[in-house]
CSV table of C-alpha atoms in Angstrom, one decimal:
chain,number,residue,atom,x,y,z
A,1085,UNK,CA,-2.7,34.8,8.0
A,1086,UNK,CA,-4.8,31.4,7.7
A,1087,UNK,CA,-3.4,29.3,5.5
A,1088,UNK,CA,-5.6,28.3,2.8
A,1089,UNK,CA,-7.4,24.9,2.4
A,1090,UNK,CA,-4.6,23.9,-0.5
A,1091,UNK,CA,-1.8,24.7,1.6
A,1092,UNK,CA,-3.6,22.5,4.7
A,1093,UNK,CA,-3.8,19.7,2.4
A,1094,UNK,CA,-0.5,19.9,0.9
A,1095,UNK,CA,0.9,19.3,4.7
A,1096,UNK,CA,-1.6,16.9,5.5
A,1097,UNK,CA,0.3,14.7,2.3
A,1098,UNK,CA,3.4,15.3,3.4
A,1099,UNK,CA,2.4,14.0,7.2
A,1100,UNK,CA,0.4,11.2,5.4
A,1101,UNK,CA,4.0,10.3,4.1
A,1102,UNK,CA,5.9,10.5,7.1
A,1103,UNK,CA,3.6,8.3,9.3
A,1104,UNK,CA,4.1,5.7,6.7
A,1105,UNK,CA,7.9,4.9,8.1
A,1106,UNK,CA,6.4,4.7,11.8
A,1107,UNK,CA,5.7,1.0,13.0
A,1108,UNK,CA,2.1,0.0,12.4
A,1109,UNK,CA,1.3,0.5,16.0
A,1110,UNK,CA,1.9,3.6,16.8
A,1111,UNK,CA,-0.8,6.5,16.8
A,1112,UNK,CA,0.2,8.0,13.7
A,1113,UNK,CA,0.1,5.0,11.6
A,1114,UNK,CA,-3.1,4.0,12.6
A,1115,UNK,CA,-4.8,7.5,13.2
A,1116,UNK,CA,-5.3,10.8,11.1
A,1117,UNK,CA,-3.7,13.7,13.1
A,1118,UNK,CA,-6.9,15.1,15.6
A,1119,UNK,CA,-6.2,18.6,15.0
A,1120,UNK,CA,-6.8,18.4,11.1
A,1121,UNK,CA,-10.3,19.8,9.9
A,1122,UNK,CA,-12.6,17.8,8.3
A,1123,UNK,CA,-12.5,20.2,5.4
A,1124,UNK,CA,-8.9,20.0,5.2
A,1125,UNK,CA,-8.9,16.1,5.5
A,1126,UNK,CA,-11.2,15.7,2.8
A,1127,UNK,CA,-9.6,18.0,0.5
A,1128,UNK,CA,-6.4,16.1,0.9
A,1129,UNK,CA,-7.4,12.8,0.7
A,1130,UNK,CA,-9.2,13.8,-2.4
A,1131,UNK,CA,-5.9,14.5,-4.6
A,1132,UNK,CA,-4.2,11.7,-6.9
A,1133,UNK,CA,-6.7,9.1,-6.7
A,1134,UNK,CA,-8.9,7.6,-8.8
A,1135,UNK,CA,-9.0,3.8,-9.7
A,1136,UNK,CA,-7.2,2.6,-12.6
A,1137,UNK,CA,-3.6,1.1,-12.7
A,1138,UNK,CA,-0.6,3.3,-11.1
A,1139,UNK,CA,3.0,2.2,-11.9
A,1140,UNK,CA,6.3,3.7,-11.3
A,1141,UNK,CA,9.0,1.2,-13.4
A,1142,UNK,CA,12.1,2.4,-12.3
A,1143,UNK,CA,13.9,0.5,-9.5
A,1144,UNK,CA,16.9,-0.4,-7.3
A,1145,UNK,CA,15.8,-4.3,-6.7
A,1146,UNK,CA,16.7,-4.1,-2.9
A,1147,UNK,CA,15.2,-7.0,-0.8
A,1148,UNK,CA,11.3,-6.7,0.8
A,1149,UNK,CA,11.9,-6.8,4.5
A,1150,UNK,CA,8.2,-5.8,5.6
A,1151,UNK,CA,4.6,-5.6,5.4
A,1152,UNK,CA,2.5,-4.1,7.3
A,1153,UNK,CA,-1.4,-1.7,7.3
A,1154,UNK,CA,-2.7,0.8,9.3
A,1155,UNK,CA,-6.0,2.9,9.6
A,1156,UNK,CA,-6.8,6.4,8.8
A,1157,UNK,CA,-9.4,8.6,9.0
A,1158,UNK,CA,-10.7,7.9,5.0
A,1159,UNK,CA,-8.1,5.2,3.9
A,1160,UNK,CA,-7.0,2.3,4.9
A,1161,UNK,CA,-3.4,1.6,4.1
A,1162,UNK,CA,-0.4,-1.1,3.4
A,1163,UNK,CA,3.7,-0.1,3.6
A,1164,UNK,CA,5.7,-2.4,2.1
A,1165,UNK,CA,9.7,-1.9,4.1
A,1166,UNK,CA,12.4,-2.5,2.0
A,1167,UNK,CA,15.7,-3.0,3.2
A,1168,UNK,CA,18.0,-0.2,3.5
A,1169,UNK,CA,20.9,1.0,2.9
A,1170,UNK,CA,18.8,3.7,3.5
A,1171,UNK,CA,19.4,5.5,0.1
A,1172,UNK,CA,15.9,6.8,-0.8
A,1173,UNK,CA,16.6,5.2,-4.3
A,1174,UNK,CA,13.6,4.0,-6.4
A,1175,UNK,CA,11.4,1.1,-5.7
A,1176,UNK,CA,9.6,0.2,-8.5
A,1177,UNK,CA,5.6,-0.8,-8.4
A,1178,UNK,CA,2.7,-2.0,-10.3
A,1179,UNK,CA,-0.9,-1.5,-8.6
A,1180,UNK,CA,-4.2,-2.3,-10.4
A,1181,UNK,CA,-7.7,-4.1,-9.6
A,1182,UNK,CA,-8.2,-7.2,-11.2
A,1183,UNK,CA,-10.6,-10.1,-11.7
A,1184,UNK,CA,-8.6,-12.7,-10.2
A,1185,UNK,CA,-5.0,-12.9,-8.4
A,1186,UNK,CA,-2.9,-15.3,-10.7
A,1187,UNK,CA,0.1,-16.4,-9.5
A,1188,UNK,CA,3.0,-15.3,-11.6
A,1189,UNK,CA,5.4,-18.0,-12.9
A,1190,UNK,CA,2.5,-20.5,-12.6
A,1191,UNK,CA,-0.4,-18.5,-13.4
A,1192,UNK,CA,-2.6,-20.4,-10.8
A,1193,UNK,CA,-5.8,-18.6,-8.9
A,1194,UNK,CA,-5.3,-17.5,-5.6
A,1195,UNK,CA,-8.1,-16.7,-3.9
A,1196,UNK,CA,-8.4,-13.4,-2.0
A,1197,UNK,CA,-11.7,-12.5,0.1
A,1198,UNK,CA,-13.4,-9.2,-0.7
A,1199,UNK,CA,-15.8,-7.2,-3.3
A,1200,UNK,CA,-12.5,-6.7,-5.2
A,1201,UNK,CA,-9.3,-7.8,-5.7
A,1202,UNK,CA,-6.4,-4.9,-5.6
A,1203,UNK,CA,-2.7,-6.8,-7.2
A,1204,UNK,CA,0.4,-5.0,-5.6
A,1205,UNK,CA,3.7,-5.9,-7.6
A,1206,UNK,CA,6.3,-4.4,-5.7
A,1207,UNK,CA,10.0,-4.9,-7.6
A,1208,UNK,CA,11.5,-5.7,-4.2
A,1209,UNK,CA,12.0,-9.6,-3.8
A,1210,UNK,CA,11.3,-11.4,-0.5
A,1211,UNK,CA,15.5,-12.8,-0.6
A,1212,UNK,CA,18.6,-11.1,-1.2
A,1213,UNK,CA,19.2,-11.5,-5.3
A,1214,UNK,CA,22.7,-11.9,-4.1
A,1215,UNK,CA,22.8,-14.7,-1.8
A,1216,UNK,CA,19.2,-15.9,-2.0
A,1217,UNK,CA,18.7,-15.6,1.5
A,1218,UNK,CA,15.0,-15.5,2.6
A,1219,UNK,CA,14.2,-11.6,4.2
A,1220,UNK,CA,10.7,-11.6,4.1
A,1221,UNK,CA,8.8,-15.1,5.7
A,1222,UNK,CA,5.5,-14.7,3.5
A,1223,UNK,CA,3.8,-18.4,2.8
A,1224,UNK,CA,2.5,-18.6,-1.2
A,1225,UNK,CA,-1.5,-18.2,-0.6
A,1226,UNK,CA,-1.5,-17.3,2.5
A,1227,UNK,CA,-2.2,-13.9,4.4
A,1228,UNK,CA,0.4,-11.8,5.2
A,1229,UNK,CA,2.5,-12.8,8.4
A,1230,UNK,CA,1.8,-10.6,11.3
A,1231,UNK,CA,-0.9,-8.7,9.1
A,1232,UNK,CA,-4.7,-8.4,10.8
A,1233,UNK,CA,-7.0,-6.4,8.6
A,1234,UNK,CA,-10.4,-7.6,10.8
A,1235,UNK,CA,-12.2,-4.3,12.1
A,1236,UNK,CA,-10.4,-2.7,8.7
A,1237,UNK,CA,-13.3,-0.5,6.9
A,1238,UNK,CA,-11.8,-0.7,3.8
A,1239,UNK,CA,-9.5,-4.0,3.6
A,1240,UNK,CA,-10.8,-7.0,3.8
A,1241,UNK,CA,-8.3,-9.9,2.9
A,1242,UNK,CA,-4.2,-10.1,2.5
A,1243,UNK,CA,-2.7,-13.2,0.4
A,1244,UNK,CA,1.2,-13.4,-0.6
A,1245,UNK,CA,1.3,-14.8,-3.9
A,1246,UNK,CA,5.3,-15.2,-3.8
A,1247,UNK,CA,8.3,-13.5,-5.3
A,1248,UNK,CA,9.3,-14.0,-9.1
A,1249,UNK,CA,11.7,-12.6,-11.3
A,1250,UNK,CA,12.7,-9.8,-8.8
A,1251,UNK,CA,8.9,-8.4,-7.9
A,1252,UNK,CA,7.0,-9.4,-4.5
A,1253,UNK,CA,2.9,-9.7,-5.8
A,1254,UNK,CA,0.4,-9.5,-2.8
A,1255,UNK,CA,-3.3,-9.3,-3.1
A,1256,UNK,CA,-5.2,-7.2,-1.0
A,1257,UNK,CA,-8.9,-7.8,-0.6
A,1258,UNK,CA,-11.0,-4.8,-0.1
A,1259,UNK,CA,-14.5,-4.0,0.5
A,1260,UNK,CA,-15.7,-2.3,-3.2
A,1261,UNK,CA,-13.4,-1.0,-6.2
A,1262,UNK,CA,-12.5,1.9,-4.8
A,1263,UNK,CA,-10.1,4.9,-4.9
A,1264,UNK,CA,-6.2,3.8,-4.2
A,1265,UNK,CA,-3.0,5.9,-4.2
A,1266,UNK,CA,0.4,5.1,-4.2
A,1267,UNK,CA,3.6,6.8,-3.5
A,1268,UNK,CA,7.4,6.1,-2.5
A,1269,UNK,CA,8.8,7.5,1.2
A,1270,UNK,CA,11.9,6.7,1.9
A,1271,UNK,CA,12.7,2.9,1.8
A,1272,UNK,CA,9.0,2.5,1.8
A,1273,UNK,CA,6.3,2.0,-0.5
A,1274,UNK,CA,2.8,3.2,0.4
A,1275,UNK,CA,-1.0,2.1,-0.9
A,1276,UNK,CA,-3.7,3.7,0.7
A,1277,UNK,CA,-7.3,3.0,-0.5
A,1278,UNK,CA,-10.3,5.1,0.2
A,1279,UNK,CA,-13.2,4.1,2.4
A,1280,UNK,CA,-15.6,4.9,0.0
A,1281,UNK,CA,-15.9,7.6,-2.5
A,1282,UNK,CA,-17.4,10.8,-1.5
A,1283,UNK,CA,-14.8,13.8,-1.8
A,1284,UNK,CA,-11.9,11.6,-4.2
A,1285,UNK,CA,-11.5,12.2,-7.9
């Protein structure tokens, strides 16, 4: 029996979720699987977006070890690694659009290049709140290290705006206010924003 459109999107989610532990270069990362429909792509990139705030407050506090993006076939997306042990426990995040990237602690301006201005608060520092050892080499108002979003159709700009009081903040630039997700898998948190929005809600 064919399996209906629903059922193709709900394992088009779940792949969506496992490509999101793969390094950045590899084909599923930066690709949308070729043997999905269109029909079936657009009906699953259309469930649980929209653009206001998404936040999930409970959290573990292990250390930020990565960031990285790839591209899909109506998103673009960042993963942000934390460091194992690889428990699965919660990682705690705070995603919203806003007028301007202010620094926390200080509350200066960073400036972030795009049509809008996405704020990612993951509560996973960029040391070890044990020994205070550095695990994650981003500079304060600069992009992201080892991060290209150039040939990107939805992101535009990356900018590390430091780690305080157990949360990493990164701003990511994109093209328009448009549709963003966010989700945990595994040791890994996941935004993907739309390329534009026909087919979300």
């Amino acid at each position: 029996m064919r399996r209906s459109i629903v059922q193709r999107a709900a394992l088009l989610l779940a792949g969506a979720g496992l490509a999101a532990t793969l390094p950045a270069g590899t084909a599923a990362a930066g690709t949308a699987p070729v043997t999905a429909s269109a029909a079936a792509r657009a009906e699953a990139c259309a469930a649980g977006w929209g653009s206001l705030p998404k936040a999930s407050t409970t959290t573990d506090y292990r250390p930020l070890r990565d960031v990285r993006t790839g591209r899909h076939a109506c998103y673009d997306r960042i993963v942000f690694d934390v460091l194992g042990p690889h428990t699965g426990g919660p990682i705690g995040y705070h995603v919203r659009y806003v007028d301007a990237l202010r620094q926390d602690g200080s509350g200066d301006v960073i400036p972030v290049g795009g049509g809008a201005v996405l704020e990612v608060r993951v509560a996973a520092p960029g040391y070890d709140p044990a020994t205070g050892r550095p695990t994650y080499d981003g500079k304060v108002k600069e992009p992201l290290p080892g991060v290209d979003v150039s040939g990107y159709r939805t992101f535009r700009d990356t900018r590390f705006a430091g780690s305080f009081e157990g949360d990493t903040q990164v701003g990511l630039g994109v093209r328009a206010r448009l549709p963003f997700r966010v989700f945990q898998s595994g040791d890994h948190v996941v935004v993907d924003v739309a390329h534009d929005w026909r087919g979300f809600h």
